[in-house]
Short mmCIF file of C-alpha atoms in Angstrom, two decimals:
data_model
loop_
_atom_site.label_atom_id
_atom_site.label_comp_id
_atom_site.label_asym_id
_atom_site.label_seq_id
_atom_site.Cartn_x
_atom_site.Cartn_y
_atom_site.Cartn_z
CA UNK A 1 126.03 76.44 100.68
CA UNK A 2 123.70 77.36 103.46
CA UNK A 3 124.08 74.52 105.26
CA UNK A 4 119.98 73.53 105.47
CA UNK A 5 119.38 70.71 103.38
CA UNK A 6 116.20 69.62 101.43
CA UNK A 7 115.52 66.36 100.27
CA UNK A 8 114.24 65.62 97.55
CA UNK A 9 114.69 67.78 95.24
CA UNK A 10 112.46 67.24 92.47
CA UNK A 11 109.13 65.19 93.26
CA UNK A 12 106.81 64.14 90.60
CA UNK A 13 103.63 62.92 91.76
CA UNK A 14 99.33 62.63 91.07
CA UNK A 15 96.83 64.51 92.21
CA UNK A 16 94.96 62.63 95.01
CA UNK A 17 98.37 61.39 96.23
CA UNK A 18 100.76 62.26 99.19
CA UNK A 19 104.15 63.54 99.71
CA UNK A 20 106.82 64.28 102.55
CA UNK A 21 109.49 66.83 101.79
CA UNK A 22 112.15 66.83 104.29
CA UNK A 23 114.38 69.67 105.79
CA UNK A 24 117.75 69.65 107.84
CA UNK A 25 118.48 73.12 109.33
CA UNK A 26 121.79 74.42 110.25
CA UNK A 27 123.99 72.83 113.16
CA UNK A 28 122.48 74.60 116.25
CA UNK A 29 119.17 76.35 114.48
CA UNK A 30 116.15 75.55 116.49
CA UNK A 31 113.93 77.08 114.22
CA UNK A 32 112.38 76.24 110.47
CA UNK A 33 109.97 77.93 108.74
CA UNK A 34 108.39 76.69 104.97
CA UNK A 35 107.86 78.56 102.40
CA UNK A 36 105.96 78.00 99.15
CA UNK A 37 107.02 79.81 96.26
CA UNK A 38 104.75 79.58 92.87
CA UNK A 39 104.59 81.10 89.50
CA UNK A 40 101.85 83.52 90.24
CA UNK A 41 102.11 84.16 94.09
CA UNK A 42 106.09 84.51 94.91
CA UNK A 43 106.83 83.36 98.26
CA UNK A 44 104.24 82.89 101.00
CA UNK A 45 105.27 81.91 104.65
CA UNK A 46 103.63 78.50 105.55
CA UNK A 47 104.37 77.87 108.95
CA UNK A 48 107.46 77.74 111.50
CA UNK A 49 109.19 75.66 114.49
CA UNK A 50 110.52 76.35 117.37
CA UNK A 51 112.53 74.12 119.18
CA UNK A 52 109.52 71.39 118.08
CA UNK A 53 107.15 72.99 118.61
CA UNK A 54 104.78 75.40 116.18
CA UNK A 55 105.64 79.24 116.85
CA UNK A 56 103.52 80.72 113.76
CA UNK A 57 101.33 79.71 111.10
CA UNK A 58 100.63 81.85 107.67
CA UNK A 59 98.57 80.81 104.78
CA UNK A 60 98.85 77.11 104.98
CA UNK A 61 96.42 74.68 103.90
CA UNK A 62 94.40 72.22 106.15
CA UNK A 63 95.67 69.17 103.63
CA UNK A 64 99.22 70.16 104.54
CA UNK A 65 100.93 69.68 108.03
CA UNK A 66 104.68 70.39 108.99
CA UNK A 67 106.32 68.80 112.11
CA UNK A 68 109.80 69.34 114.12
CA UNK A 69 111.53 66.46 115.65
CA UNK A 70 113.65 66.22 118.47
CA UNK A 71 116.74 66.05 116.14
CA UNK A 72 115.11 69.72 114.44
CA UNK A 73 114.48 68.21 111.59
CA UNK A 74 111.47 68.87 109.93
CA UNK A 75 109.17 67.38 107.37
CA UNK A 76 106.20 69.18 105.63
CA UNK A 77 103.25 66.57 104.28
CA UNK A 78 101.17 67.43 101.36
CA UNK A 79 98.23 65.54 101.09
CA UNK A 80 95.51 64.70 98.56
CA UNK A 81 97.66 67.18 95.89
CA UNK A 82 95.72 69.23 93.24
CA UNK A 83 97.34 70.30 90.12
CA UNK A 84 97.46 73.87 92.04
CA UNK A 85 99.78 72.59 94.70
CA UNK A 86 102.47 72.16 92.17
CA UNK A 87 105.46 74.92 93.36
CA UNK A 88 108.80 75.06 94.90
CA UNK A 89 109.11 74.29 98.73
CA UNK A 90 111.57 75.73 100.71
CA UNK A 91 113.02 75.26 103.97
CA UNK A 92 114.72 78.11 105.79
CA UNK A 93 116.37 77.86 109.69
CA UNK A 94 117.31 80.42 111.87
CA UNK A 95 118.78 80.14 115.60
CA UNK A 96 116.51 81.91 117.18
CA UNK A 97 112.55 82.12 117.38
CA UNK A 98 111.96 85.54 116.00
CA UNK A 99 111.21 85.59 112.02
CA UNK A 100 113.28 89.16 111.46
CA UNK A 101 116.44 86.74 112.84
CA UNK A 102 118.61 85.78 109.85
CA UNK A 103 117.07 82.87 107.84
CA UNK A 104 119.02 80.46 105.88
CA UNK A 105 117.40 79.02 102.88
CA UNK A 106 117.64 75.60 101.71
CA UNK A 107 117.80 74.87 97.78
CA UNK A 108 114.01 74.09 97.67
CA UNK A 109 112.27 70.89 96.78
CA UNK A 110 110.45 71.59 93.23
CA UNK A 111 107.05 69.36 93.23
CA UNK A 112 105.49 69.01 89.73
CA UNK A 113 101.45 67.02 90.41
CA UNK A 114 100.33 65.77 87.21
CA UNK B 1 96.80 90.60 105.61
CA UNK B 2 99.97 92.86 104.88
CA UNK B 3 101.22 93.12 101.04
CA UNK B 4 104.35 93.93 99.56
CA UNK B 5 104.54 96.07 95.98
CA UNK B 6 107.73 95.42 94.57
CA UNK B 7 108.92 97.30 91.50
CA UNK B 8 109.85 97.66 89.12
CA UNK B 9 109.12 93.48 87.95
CA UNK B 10 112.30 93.27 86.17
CA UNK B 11 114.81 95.20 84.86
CA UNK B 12 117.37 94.70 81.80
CA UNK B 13 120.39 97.22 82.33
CA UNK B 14 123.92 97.51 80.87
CA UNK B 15 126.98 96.54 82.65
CA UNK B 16 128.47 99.08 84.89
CA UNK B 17 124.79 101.28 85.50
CA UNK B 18 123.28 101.67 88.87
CA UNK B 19 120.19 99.48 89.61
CA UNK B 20 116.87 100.79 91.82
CA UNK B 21 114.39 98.77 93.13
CA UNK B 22 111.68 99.31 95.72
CA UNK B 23 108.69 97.92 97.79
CA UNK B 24 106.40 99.88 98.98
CA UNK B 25 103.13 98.95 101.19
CA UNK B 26 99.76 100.26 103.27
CA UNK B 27 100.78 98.44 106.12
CA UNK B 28 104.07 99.30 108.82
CA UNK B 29 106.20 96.83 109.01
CA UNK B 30 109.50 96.75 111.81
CA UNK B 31 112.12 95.03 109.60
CA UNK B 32 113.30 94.90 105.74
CA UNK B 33 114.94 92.26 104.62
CA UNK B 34 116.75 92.25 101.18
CA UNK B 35 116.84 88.74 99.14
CA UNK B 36 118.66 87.52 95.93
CA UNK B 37 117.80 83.95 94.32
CA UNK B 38 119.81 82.64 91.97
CA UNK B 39 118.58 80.08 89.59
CA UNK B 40 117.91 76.76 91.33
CA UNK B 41 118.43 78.21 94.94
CA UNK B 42 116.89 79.44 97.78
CA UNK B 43 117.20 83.27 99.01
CA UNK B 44 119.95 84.41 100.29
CA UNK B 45 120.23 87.17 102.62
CA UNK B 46 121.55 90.93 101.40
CA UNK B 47 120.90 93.43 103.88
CA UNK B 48 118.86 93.73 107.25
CA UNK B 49 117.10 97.25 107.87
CA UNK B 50 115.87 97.30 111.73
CA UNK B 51 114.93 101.33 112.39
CA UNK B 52 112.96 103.67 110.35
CA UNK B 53 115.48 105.79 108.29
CA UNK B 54 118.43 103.49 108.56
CA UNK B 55 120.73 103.12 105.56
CA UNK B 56 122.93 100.11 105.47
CA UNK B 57 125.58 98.78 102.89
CA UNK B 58 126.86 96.16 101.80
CA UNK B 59 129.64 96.53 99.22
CA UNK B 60 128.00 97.55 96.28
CA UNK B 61 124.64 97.41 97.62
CA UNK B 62 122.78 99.42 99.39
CA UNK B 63 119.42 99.71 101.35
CA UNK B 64 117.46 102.31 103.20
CA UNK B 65 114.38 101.44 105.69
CA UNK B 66 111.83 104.14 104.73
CA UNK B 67 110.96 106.63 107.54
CA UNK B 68 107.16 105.77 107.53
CA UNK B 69 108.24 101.97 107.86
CA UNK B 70 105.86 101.51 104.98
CA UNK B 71 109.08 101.13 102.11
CA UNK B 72 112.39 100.25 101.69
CA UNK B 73 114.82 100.58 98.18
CA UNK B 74 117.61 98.77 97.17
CA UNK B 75 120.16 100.06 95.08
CA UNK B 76 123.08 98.48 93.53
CA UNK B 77 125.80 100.22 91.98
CA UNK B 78 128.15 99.51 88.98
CA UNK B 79 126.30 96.63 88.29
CA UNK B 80 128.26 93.29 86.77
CA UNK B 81 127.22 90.13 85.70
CA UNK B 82 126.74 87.79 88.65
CA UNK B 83 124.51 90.76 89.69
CA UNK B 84 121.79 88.57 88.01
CA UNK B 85 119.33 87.16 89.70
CA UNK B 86 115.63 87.56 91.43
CA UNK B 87 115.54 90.66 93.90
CA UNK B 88 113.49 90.11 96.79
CA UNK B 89 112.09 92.51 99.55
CA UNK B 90 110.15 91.19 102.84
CA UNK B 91 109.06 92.47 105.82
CA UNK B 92 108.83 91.57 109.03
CA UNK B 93 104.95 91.90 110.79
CA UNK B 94 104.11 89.57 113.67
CA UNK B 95 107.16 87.42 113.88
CA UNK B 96 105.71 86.88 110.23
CA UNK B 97 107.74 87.48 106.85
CA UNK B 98 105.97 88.85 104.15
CA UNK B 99 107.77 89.07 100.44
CA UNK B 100 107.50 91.12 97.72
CA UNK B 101 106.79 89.48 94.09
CA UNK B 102 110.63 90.16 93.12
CA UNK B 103 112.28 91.98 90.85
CA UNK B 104 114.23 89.90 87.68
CA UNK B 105 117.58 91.66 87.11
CA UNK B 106 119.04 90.62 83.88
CA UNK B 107 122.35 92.47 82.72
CA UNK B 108 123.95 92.51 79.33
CA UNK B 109 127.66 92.12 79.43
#
């Protein structure tokens, strides 16, 4: 167990639709970074917080947005879902804000748009 | 943008043999990470390569950062069934991880 926790962790939905995947990092990370990992493209970094704020952005798509609370939680919203958005999401946390620190991988939210 | 080339894509070995894998790249990168995945979980962290040339183990595993800091290989010795899993490289580029496409390690008991 990693100790980051993603909720849910299998999401059915429709294209046109909109979803909120959730992500508890470790007791005392401040930062959480999302990944996408499909089929054809492995992982890709999506974008990380810091402390609640953003600290780096990677290939992430303009219908998707990620915030960090005060509590460092973090949610990642998908919007207006195409068929091609269907992957696994994960969550990873770290302590620190540097991306070679060790990151701790949740178990991954699998979304399946029909 | 920088691009991993991870090989070999998977790998189907007998118990007890030594496993290579590599990722190789155009672009410098200043750390290699090592992943596994198991099915139905995230990555989990192997080894962490920081210098050019530096060759770090853990247990059976082990992992050299490649002096041009444009590859890294993983090896794993006397390989055993929980050894089974997706192999991941990444490297570290402007506070940025980039990951290789994985290699499948399957092992017949």
């Amino acid at each position: 167990d990693s100790g980051v926790t993603q909720t849910p962790k299998h999401l059915i939905t429709a294209t046109g639709q909109r979803v909120t995947l959730r992500c508890s990092p470790r007791s005392g990370d401040l930062s959480v970074y999302w990944y996408q990992q499909s089929l054809d493209q492995g992982l890709q970094f999506l974008i990380q917080y810091y402390n609640g704020e953003e600290r780096a952005k990677g290939n992430i798509l303009e219908r998707f947005s990620a915030q960090q609370f005060p509590d460092l939680h973090s949610e990642l919203n998908l919007s207006s879902l195409e068929l091609g958005d269907s992957a696994l999401y994960f969550c990873a946390s770290s302590p620190g804000r540097v991306a070679k620190n060790i990151q701790y991988f949740g178990a991954g939210t699998r979304l399946s748009v029909l | 943008g920088q691009q991993l080339n991870q090989s070999p894509q998977s790998m189907f070995i007998q118990e007890g043999e030594d496993v290579s894998m590599n990722c190789t790249s155009s672009s410098i990168f200043n750390t290699w990470l090592w992943y596994k995945q198991d099915p139905g979980e995230g990555p989990v962290l192997l080894i962490a390569l920081y210098k050019a040339g530096e060759l770090t183990s853990n247990g059976r595993l082990t992992a050299q950062f490649g002096t041009t800091r444009k590859d890294s290989f993983l090896n794993i010795s006397a390989s055993i069934p929980s050894d089974v899993g997706i192999y991941f490289c990444a490297g570290e580029y402007g506070n940025k991880l980039v990951f290789g496409a994985g290699t499948i390690l399957r092992v017949k008991s």
